[in-house]
Amino acid sequence: MFRNYARHYQTQALMPAELHEKIVRAATFNKGYEMSELLAAALLDLHWHSLNRDSAPQSVEGFEQQALQSDNLALTAVPPRYRSKLFPAHLGRWLCSRLLRLYLDADARRRWLSVVCGTGRTDA
């Protein structure tokens, strides 16, 4: 699809392959960071909802750190954006719906490209 439509607006010359590669790389830039951040927040919420009434933590920050460490998500490079003190209890539902939407968006884009390009290709 890129080769058919991506042309210079004045000369109609095809855009260089290097530009296509740059666009493809930009589409996936920072996705690992984003997914780690969302998973950390969703799992933190799961830890909160897994507590018994008898086992209330003494420190919110300590509980967060322990929960992230138990899931191997206590990463200094990826600190959690969503903190327990900042959001109400429905945060977990929002995070799960966001993860599902990200997955469905990617799947729909892949299927659309397969139909548009014909022959089932998804690398257009």
PDB file of N, CA and C in Angstrom, residues 22-107:
ATOM      1  N   LYS A  22      11.447   3.591   8.377  1.00  0.00           N
ATOM      2  CA  LYS A  22      11.376   4.506   9.519  1.00  0.00           C
ATOM      3  C   LYS A  22       9.940   4.593  10.060  1.00  0.00           C
ATOM      4  N   ILE A  23       8.968   4.624   9.169  1.00  0.00           N
ATOM      5  CA  ILE A  23       7.560   4.671   9.571  1.00  0.00           C
ATOM      6  C   ILE A  23       7.169   3.383  10.277  1.00  0.00           C
ATOM      7  N   VAL A  24       7.603   2.245   9.747  1.00  0.00           N
ATOM      8  CA  VAL A  24       7.293   0.955  10.368  1.00  0.00           C
ATOM      9  C   VAL A  24       7.893   0.878  11.763  1.00  0.00           C
ATOM     10  N   ARG A  25       9.153   1.302  11.913  1.00  0.00           N
ATOM     11  CA  ARG A  25       9.789   1.284  13.233  1.00  0.00           C
ATOM     12  C   ARG A  25       9.092   2.247  14.204  1.00  0.00           C
ATOM     13  N   ALA A  26       8.667   3.389  13.716  1.00  0.00           N
ATOM     14  CA  ALA A  26       8.000   4.372  14.586  1.00  0.00           C
ATOM     15  C   ALA A  26       6.665   3.838  15.102  1.00  0.00           C
ATOM     16  N   ALA A  27       6.005   2.996  14.316  1.00  0.00           N
ATOM     17  CA  ALA A  27       4.701   2.456  14.726  1.00  0.00           C
ATOM     18  C   ALA A  27       4.832   1.546  15.941  1.00  0.00           C
ATOM     19  N   THR A  28       5.987   0.925  16.124  1.00  0.00           N
ATOM     20  CA  THR A  28       6.170   0.021  17.256  1.00  0.00           C
ATOM     21  C   THR A  28       7.061   0.612  18.342  1.00  0.00           C
ATOM     22  N   PHE A  29       7.485   1.851  18.174  1.00  0.00           N
ATOM     23  CA  PHE A  29       8.360   2.476  19.166  1.00  0.00           C
ATOM     24  C   PHE A  29       7.657   2.587  20.511  1.00  0.00           C
ATOM     25  N   ASN A  30       8.332   2.197  21.555  1.00  0.00           N
ATOM     26  CA  ASN A  30       7.877   2.348  22.938  1.00  0.00           C
ATOM     27  C   ASN A  30       6.721   1.427  23.312  1.00  0.00           C
ATOM     28  N   LYS A  31       6.370   0.473  22.478  1.00  0.00           N
ATOM     29  CA  LYS A  31       5.249  -0.418  22.779  1.00  0.00           C
ATOM     30  C   LYS A  31       5.558  -1.327  23.961  1.00  0.00           C
ATOM     31  N   GLY A  32       6.797  -1.776  24.080  1.00  0.00           N
ATOM     32  CA  GLY A  32       7.165  -2.605  25.226  1.00  0.00           C
ATOM     33  C   GLY A  32       7.033  -1.845  26.530  1.00  0.00           C
ATOM     34  N   TYR A  33       7.463  -0.595  26.515  1.00  0.00           N
ATOM     35  CA  TYR A  33       7.329   0.254  27.706  1.00  0.00           C
ATOM     36  C   TYR A  33       5.852   0.431  28.060  1.00  0.00           C
ATOM     37  N   GLU A  34       5.054   0.726  27.058  1.00  0.00           N
ATOM     38  CA  GLU A  34       3.617   0.949  27.292  1.00  0.00           C
ATOM     39  C   GLU A  34       2.951  -0.299  27.860  1.00  0.00           C
ATOM     40  N   MET A  35       3.272  -1.464  27.298  1.00  0.00           N
ATOM     41  CA  MET A  35       2.653  -2.695  27.778  1.00  0.00           C
ATOM     42  C   MET A  35       3.111  -3.029  29.194  1.00  0.00           C
ATOM     43  N   SER A  36       4.399  -2.834  29.489  1.00  0.00           N
ATOM     44  CA  SER A  36       4.898  -3.097  30.841  1.00  0.00           C
ATOM     45  C   SER A  36       4.204  -2.198  31.856  1.00  0.00           C
ATOM     46  N   GLU A  37       4.023  -0.958  31.484  1.00  0.00           N
ATOM     47  CA  GLU A  37       3.373   0.006  32.368  1.00  0.00           C
ATOM     48  C   GLU A  37       1.918  -0.392  32.644  1.00  0.00           C
ATOM     49  N   LEU A  38       1.189  -0.775  31.607  1.00  0.00           N
ATOM     50  CA  LEU A  38      -0.211  -1.172  31.777  1.00  0.00           C
ATOM     51  C   LEU A  38      -0.339  -2.469  32.569  1.00  0.00           C
ATOM     52  N   LEU A  39       0.523  -3.437  32.276  1.00  0.00           N
ATOM     53  CA  LEU A  39       0.478  -4.696  33.024  1.00  0.00           C
ATOM     54  C   LEU A  39       0.799  -4.480  34.491  1.00  0.00           C
ATOM     55  N   ALA A  40       1.776  -3.640  34.779  1.00  0.00           N
ATOM     56  CA  ALA A  40       2.121  -3.360  36.175  1.00  0.00           C
ATOM     57  C   ALA A  40       0.923  -2.763  36.906  1.00  0.00           C
ATOM     58  N   ALA A  41       0.240  -1.845  36.274  1.00  0.00           N
ATOM     59  CA  ALA A  41      -0.915  -1.209  36.915  1.00  0.00           C
ATOM     60  C   ALA A  41      -2.064  -2.202  37.094  1.00  0.00           C
ATOM     61  N   ALA A  42      -2.313  -3.032  36.080  1.00  0.00           N
ATOM     62  CA  ALA A  42      -3.402  -4.011  36.170  1.00  0.00           C
ATOM     63  C   ALA A  42      -3.101  -5.059  37.246  1.00  0.00           C
ATOM     64  N   LEU A  43      -1.865  -5.528  37.304  1.00  0.00           N
ATOM     65  CA  LEU A  43      -1.505  -6.524  38.318  1.00  0.00           C
ATOM     66  C   LEU A  43      -1.493  -5.925  39.715  1.00  0.00           C
ATOM     67  N   LEU A  44      -1.101  -4.674  39.828  1.00  0.00           N
ATOM     68  CA  LEU A  44      -1.165  -4.000  41.125  1.00  0.00           C
ATOM     69  C   LEU A  44      -2.611  -3.936  41.602  1.00  0.00           C
ATOM     70  N   ASP A  45      -3.514  -3.607  40.707  1.00  0.00           N
ATOM     71  CA  ASP A  45      -4.930  -3.574  41.057  1.00  0.00           C
ATOM     72  C   ASP A  45      -5.420  -4.963  41.465  1.00  0.00           C
ATOM     73  N   LEU A  46      -4.960  -5.993  40.762  1.00  0.00           N
ATOM     74  CA  LEU A  46      -5.328  -7.359  41.109  1.00  0.00           C
ATOM     75  C   LEU A  46      -4.841  -7.705  42.518  1.00  0.00           C
ATOM     76  N   HIS A  47      -3.629  -7.279  42.858  1.00  0.00           N
ATOM     77  CA  HIS A  47      -3.114  -7.532  44.212  1.00  0.00           C
ATOM     78  C   HIS A  47      -3.985  -6.843  45.270  1.00  0.00           C
ATOM     79  N   TRP A  48      -4.415  -5.634  44.989  1.00  0.00           N
ATOM     80  CA  TRP A  48      -5.294  -4.938  45.937  1.00  0.00           C
ATOM     81  C   TRP A  48      -6.595  -5.705  46.135  1.00  0.00           C
ATOM     82  N   HIS A  49      -7.160  -6.193  45.049  1.00  0.00           N
ATOM     83  CA  HIS A  49      -8.453  -6.879  45.144  1.00  0.00           C
ATOM     84  C   HIS A  49      -8.318  -8.311  45.642  1.00  0.00           C
ATOM     85  N   SER A  50      -7.096  -8.797  45.773  1.00  0.00           N
ATOM     86  CA  SER A  50      -6.868 -10.139  46.312  1.00  0.00           C
ATOM     87  C   SER A  50      -6.658 -10.132  47.820  1.00  0.00           C
ATOM     88  N   LEU A  51      -6.589  -8.957  48.415  1.00  0.00           N
ATOM     89  CA  LEU A  51      -6.385  -8.856  49.864  1.00  0.00           C
ATOM     90  C   LEU A  51      -7.638  -9.271  50.624  1.00  0.00           C
ATOM     91  N   ASN A  52      -7.422  -9.872  51.791  1.00  0.00           N
ATOM     92  CA  ASN A  52      -8.532 -10.133  52.720  1.00  0.00           C
ATOM     93  C   ASN A  52      -8.718  -8.897  53.589  1.00  0.00           C
ATOM     94  N   ARG A  53      -9.848  -8.814  54.211  1.00  0.00           N
ATOM     95  CA  ARG A  53     -10.085  -7.676  55.109  1.00  0.00           C
ATOM     96  C   ARG A  53      -9.090  -7.675  56.267  1.00  0.00           C
ATOM     97  N   ASP A  54      -8.629  -8.862  56.644  1.00  0.00           N
ATOM     98  CA  ASP A  54      -7.714  -8.979  57.784  1.00  0.00           C
ATOM     99  C   ASP A  54      -6.285  -8.583  57.435  1.00  0.00           C
ATOM    100  N   SER A  55      -5.948  -8.566  56.157  1.00  0.00           N
ATOM    101  CA  SER A  55      -4.545  -8.370  55.767  1.00  0.00           C
ATOM    102  C   SER A  55      -4.297  -7.010  55.121  1.00  0.00           C
ATOM    103  N   ALA A  56      -4.848  -5.974  55.681  1.00  0.00           N
ATOM    104  CA  ALA A  56      -4.624  -4.630  55.153  1.00  0.00           C
ATOM    105  C   ALA A  56      -3.165  -4.244  55.340  1.00  0.00           C
ATOM    106  N   PRO A  57      -2.527  -3.709  54.298  1.00  0.00           N
ATOM    107  CA  PRO A  57      -1.110  -3.353  54.413  1.00  0.00           C
ATOM    108  C   PRO A  57      -0.909  -2.129  55.308  1.00  0.00           C
ATOM    109  N   GLN A  58       0.269  -2.066  55.925  1.00  0.00           N
ATOM    110  CA  GLN A  58       0.605  -0.925  56.775  1.00  0.00           C
ATOM    111  C   GLN A  58       0.969   0.296  55.946  1.00  0.00           C
ATOM    112  N   SER A  59       1.567   0.054  54.781  1.00  0.00           N
ATOM    113  CA  SER A  59       2.040   1.143  53.933  1.00  0.00           C
ATOM    114  C   SER A  59       1.610   0.883  52.492  1.00  0.00           C
ATOM    115  N   VAL A  60       0.991   1.872  51.872  1.00  0.00           N
ATOM    116  CA  VAL A  60       0.566   1.738  50.483  1.00  0.00           C
ATOM    117  C   VAL A  60       1.782   1.602  49.578  1.00  0.00           C
ATOM    118  N   GLU A  61       2.786   2.441  49.797  1.00  0.00           N
ATOM    119  CA  GLU A  61       3.987   2.392  48.961  1.00  0.00           C
ATOM    120  C   GLU A  61       4.708   1.058  49.107  1.00  0.00           C
ATOM    121  N   GLY A  62       4.786   0.559  50.332  1.00  0.00           N
ATOM    122  CA  GLY A  62       5.427  -0.729  50.577  1.00  0.00           C
ATOM    123  C   GLY A  62       4.666  -1.862  49.904  1.00  0.00           C
ATOM    124  N   PHE A  63       3.345  -1.804  49.976  1.00  0.00           N
ATOM    125  CA  PHE A  63       2.517  -2.824  49.328  1.00  0.00           C
ATOM    126  C   PHE A  63       2.721  -2.795  47.816  1.00  0.00           C
ATOM    127  N   GLU A  64       2.743  -1.596  47.254  1.00  0.00           N
ATOM    128  CA  GLU A  64       2.960  -1.471  45.804  1.00  0.00           C
ATOM    129  C   GLU A  64       4.297  -2.075  45.409  1.00  0.00           C
ATOM    130  N   GLN A  65       5.361  -1.739  46.143  1.00  0.00           N
ATOM    131  CA  GLN A  65       6.691  -2.237  45.817  1.00  0.00           C
ATOM    132  C   GLN A  65       6.743  -3.762  45.930  1.00  0.00           C
ATOM    133  N   GLN A  66       6.151  -4.304  46.980  1.00  0.00           N
ATOM    134  CA  GLN A  66       6.146  -5.754  47.167  1.00  0.00           C
ATOM    135  C   GLN A  66       5.352  -6.441  46.053  1.00  0.00           C
ATOM    136  N   ALA A  67       4.210  -5.868  45.675  1.00  0.00           N
ATOM    137  CA  ALA A  67       3.393  -6.449  44.614  1.00  0.00           C
ATOM    138  C   ALA A  67       4.133  -6.430  43.280  1.00  0.00           C
ATOM    139  N   LEU A  68       4.780  -5.315  42.969  1.00  0.00           N
ATOM    140  CA  LEU A  68       5.527  -5.217  41.714  1.00  0.00           C
ATOM    141  C   LEU A  68       6.713  -6.182  41.704  1.00  0.00           C
ATOM    142  N   GLN A  69       7.387  -6.331  42.841  1.00  0.00           N
ATOM    143  CA  GLN A  69       8.510  -7.264  42.909  1.00  0.00           C
ATOM    144  C   GLN A  69       8.044  -8.702  42.743  1.00  0.00           C
ATOM    145  N   SER A  70       6.899  -9.041  43.323  1.00  0.00           N
ATOM    146  CA  SER A  70       6.409 -10.421  43.210  1.00  0.00           C
ATOM    147  C   SER A  70       6.037 -10.773  41.767  1.00  0.00           C
ATOM    148  N   ASP A  71       5.716  -9.782  40.963  1.00  0.00           N
ATOM    149  CA  ASP A  71       5.381 -10.015  39.552  1.00  0.00           C
ATOM    150  C   ASP A  71       6.560  -9.710  38.624  1.00  0.00           C
ATOM    151  N   ASN A  72       7.732  -9.470  39.200  1.00  0.00           N
ATOM    152  CA  ASN A  72       8.934  -9.111  38.427  1.00  0.00           C
ATOM    153  C   ASN A  72       8.717  -7.862  37.576  1.00  0.00           C
ATOM    154  N   LEU A  73       7.970  -6.905  38.097  1.00  0.00           N
ATOM    155  CA  LEU A  73       7.713  -5.662  37.381  1.00  0.00           C
ATOM    156  C   LEU A  73       8.204  -4.433  38.140  1.00  0.00           C
ATOM    157  N   ALA A  74       9.044  -4.641  39.143  1.00  0.00           N
ATOM    158  CA  ALA A  74       9.618  -3.508  39.870  1.00  0.00           C
ATOM    159  C   ALA A  74      10.842  -3.024  39.094  1.00  0.00           C
ATOM    160  N   LEU A  75      10.595  -2.408  37.970  1.00  0.00           N
ATOM    161  CA  LEU A  75      11.655  -1.987  37.059  1.00  0.00           C
ATOM    162  C   LEU A  75      11.931  -0.500  37.257  1.00  0.00           C
ATOM    163  N   THR A  76      13.186  -0.162  37.494  1.00  0.00           N
ATOM    164  CA  THR A  76      13.513   1.250  37.683  1.00  0.00           C
ATOM    165  C   THR A  76      13.326   2.027  36.383  1.00  0.00           C
ATOM    166  N   ALA A  77      13.512   1.366  35.245  1.00  0.00           N
ATOM    167  CA  ALA A  77      13.337   2.043  33.955  1.00  0.00           C
ATOM    168  C   ALA A  77      11.867   2.250  33.613  1.00  0.00           C
ATOM    169  N   VAL A  78      10.973   1.477  34.243  1.00  0.00           N
ATOM    170  CA  VAL A  78       9.537   1.571  33.949  1.00  0.00           C
ATOM    171  C   VAL A  78       8.778   1.720  35.265  1.00  0.00           C
ATOM    172  N   PRO A  79       8.852   2.889  35.887  1.00  0.00           N
ATOM    173  CA  PRO A  79       8.101   3.073  37.128  1.00  0.00           C
ATOM    174  C   PRO A  79       6.605   3.103  36.829  1.00  0.00           C
ATOM    175  N   PRO A  80       5.784   2.641  37.759  1.00  0.00           N
ATOM    176  CA  PRO A  80       4.342   2.634  37.497  1.00  0.00           C
ATOM    177  C   PRO A  80       3.792   4.057  37.407  1.00  0.00           C
ATOM    178  N   ARG A  81       3.047   4.305  36.369  1.00  0.00           N
ATOM    179  CA  ARG A  81       2.422   5.618  36.200  1.00  0.00           C
ATOM    180  C   ARG A  81       1.180   5.730  37.070  1.00  0.00           C
ATOM    181  N   TYR A  82       0.458   4.626  37.207  1.00  0.00           N
ATOM    182  CA  TYR A  82      -0.796   4.612  37.940  1.00  0.00           C
ATOM    183  C   TYR A  82      -0.522   4.158  39.359  1.00  0.00           C
ATOM    184  N   ARG A  83      -0.634   5.057  40.303  1.00  0.00           N
ATOM    185  CA  ARG A  83      -0.367   4.743  41.698  1.00  0.00           C
ATOM    186  C   ARG A  83      -1.679   4.494  42.421  1.00  0.00           C
ATOM    187  N   SER A  84      -1.616   3.693  43.469  1.00  0.00           N
ATOM    188  CA  SER A  84      -2.811   3.301  44.210  1.00  0.00           C
ATOM    189  C   SER A  84      -3.545   4.496  44.797  1.00  0.00           C
ATOM    190  N   LYS A  85      -2.820   5.487  45.252  1.00  0.00           N
ATOM    191  CA  LYS A  85      -3.450   6.636  45.907  1.00  0.00           C
ATOM    192  C   LYS A  85      -4.155   7.562  44.915  1.00  0.00           C
ATOM    193  N   LEU A  86      -3.860   7.422  43.645  1.00  0.00           N
ATOM    194  CA  LEU A  86      -4.376   8.382  42.676  1.00  0.00           C
ATOM    195  C   LEU A  86      -5.720   8.004  42.061  1.00  0.00           C
ATOM    196  N   PHE A  87      -6.069   6.719  42.093  1.00  0.00           N
ATOM    197  CA  PHE A  87      -7.223   6.270  41.327  1.00  0.00           C
ATOM    198  C   PHE A  87      -8.226   5.522  42.190  1.00  0.00           C
ATOM    199  N   PRO A  88      -9.492   5.578  41.809  1.00  0.00           N
ATOM    200  CA  PRO A  88     -10.527   4.827  42.530  1.00  0.00           C
ATOM    201  C   PRO A  88     -10.457   3.336  42.198  1.00  0.00           C
ATOM    202  N   ALA A  89     -11.323   2.569  42.818  1.00  0.00           N
ATOM    203  CA  ALA A  89     -11.294   1.115  42.690  1.00  0.00           C
ATOM    204  C   ALA A  89     -11.603   0.613  41.280  1.00  0.00           C
ATOM    205  N   HIS A  90     -12.258   1.401  40.449  1.00  0.00           N
ATOM    206  CA  HIS A  90     -12.609   0.918  39.110  1.00  0.00           C
ATOM    207  C   HIS A  90     -11.445   1.009  38.125  1.00  0.00           C
ATOM    208  N   LEU A  91     -10.255   1.367  38.602  1.00  0.00           N
ATOM    209  CA  LEU A  91      -9.090   1.460  37.720  1.00  0.00           C
ATOM    210  C   LEU A  91      -8.807   0.137  37.022  1.00  0.00           C
ATOM    211  N   GLY A  92      -8.932  -0.974  37.733  1.00  0.00           N
ATOM    212  CA  GLY A  92      -8.648  -2.279  37.144  1.00  0.00           C
ATOM    213  C   GLY A  92      -9.524  -2.565  35.938  1.00  0.00           C
ATOM    214  N   ARG A  93     -10.784  -2.220  36.032  1.00  0.00           N
ATOM    215  CA  ARG A  93     -11.688  -2.432  34.884  1.00  0.00           C
ATOM    216  C   ARG A  93     -11.251  -1.570  33.716  1.00  0.00           C
ATOM    217  N   TRP A  94     -10.838  -0.342  33.989  1.00  0.00           N
ATOM    218  CA  TRP A  94     -10.388   0.544  32.919  1.00  0.00           C
ATOM    219  C   TRP A  94      -9.137  -0.006  32.266  1.00  0.00           C
ATOM    220  N   LEU A  95      -8.174  -0.467  33.077  1.00  0.00           N
ATOM    221  CA  LEU A  95      -6.933  -0.994  32.525  1.00  0.00           C
ATOM    222  C   LEU A  95      -7.186  -2.235  31.682  1.00  0.00           C
ATOM    223  N   CYS A  96      -8.022  -3.137  32.178  1.00  0.00           N
ATOM    224  CA  CYS A  96      -8.324  -4.347  31.405  1.00  0.00           C
ATOM    225  C   CYS A  96      -9.006  -3.981  30.096  1.00  0.00           C
ATOM    226  N   SER A  97      -9.911  -3.029  30.114  1.00  0.00           N
ATOM    227  CA  SER A  97     -10.586  -2.632  28.875  1.00  0.00           C
ATOM    228  C   SER A  97      -9.598  -1.959  27.932  1.00  0.00           C
ATOM    229  N   ARG A  98      -8.635  -1.216  28.474  1.00  0.00           N
ATOM    230  CA  ARG A  98      -7.614  -0.587  27.619  1.00  0.00           C
ATOM    231  C   ARG A  98      -6.721  -1.640  26.962  1.00  0.00           C
ATOM    232  N   LEU A  99      -6.300  -2.642  27.739  1.00  0.00           N
ATOM    233  CA  LEU A  99      -5.492  -3.718  27.166  1.00  0.00           C
ATOM    234  C   LEU A  99      -6.265  -4.454  26.066  1.00  0.00           C
ATOM    235  N   LEU A 100      -7.531  -4.730  26.316  1.00  0.00           N
ATOM    236  CA  LEU A 100      -8.352  -5.410  25.316  1.00  0.00           C
ATOM    237  C   LEU A 100      -8.510  -4.542  24.077  1.00  0.00           C
ATOM    238  N   ARG A 101      -8.723  -3.245  24.264  1.00  0.00           N
ATOM    239  CA  ARG A 101      -8.880  -2.348  23.116  1.00  0.00           C
ATOM    240  C   ARG A 101      -7.595  -2.285  22.288  1.00  0.00           C
ATOM    241  N   LEU A 102      -6.442  -2.235  22.956  1.00  0.00           N
ATOM    242  CA  LEU A 102      -5.174  -2.228  22.226  1.00  0.00           C
ATOM    243  C   LEU A 102      -5.015  -3.490  21.389  1.00  0.00           C
ATOM    244  N   TYR A 103      -5.382  -4.631  21.968  1.00  0.00           N
ATOM    245  CA  TYR A 103      -5.277  -5.896  21.238  1.00  0.00           C
ATOM    246  C   TYR A 103      -6.244  -5.911  20.057  1.00  0.00           C
ATOM    247  N   LEU A 104      -7.489  -5.511  20.289  1.00  0.00           N
ATOM    248  CA  LEU A 104      -8.488  -5.534  19.215  1.00  0.00           C
ATOM    249  C   LEU A 104      -8.145  -4.545  18.108  1.00  0.00           C
ATOM    250  N   ASP A 105      -7.610  -3.377  18.473  1.00  0.00           N
ATOM    251  CA  ASP A 105      -7.189  -2.408  17.457  1.00  0.00           C
ATOM    252  C   ASP A 105      -6.108  -2.987  16.560  1.00  0.00           C
ATOM    253  N   ALA A 106      -5.118  -3.632  17.183  1.00  0.00           N
ATOM    254  CA  ALA A 106      -4.017  -4.213  16.401  1.00  0.00           C
ATOM    255  C   ALA A 106      -4.534  -5.331  15.512  1.00  0.00           C
ATOM    256  N   ASP A 107      -5.424  -6.155  16.035  1.00  0.00           N
ATOM    257  CA  ASP A 107      -5.974  -7.261  15.251  1.00  0.00           C
ATOM    258  C   ASP A 107      -6.825  -6.735  14.099  1.00  0.00           C
TER     259      ASP A 107
END
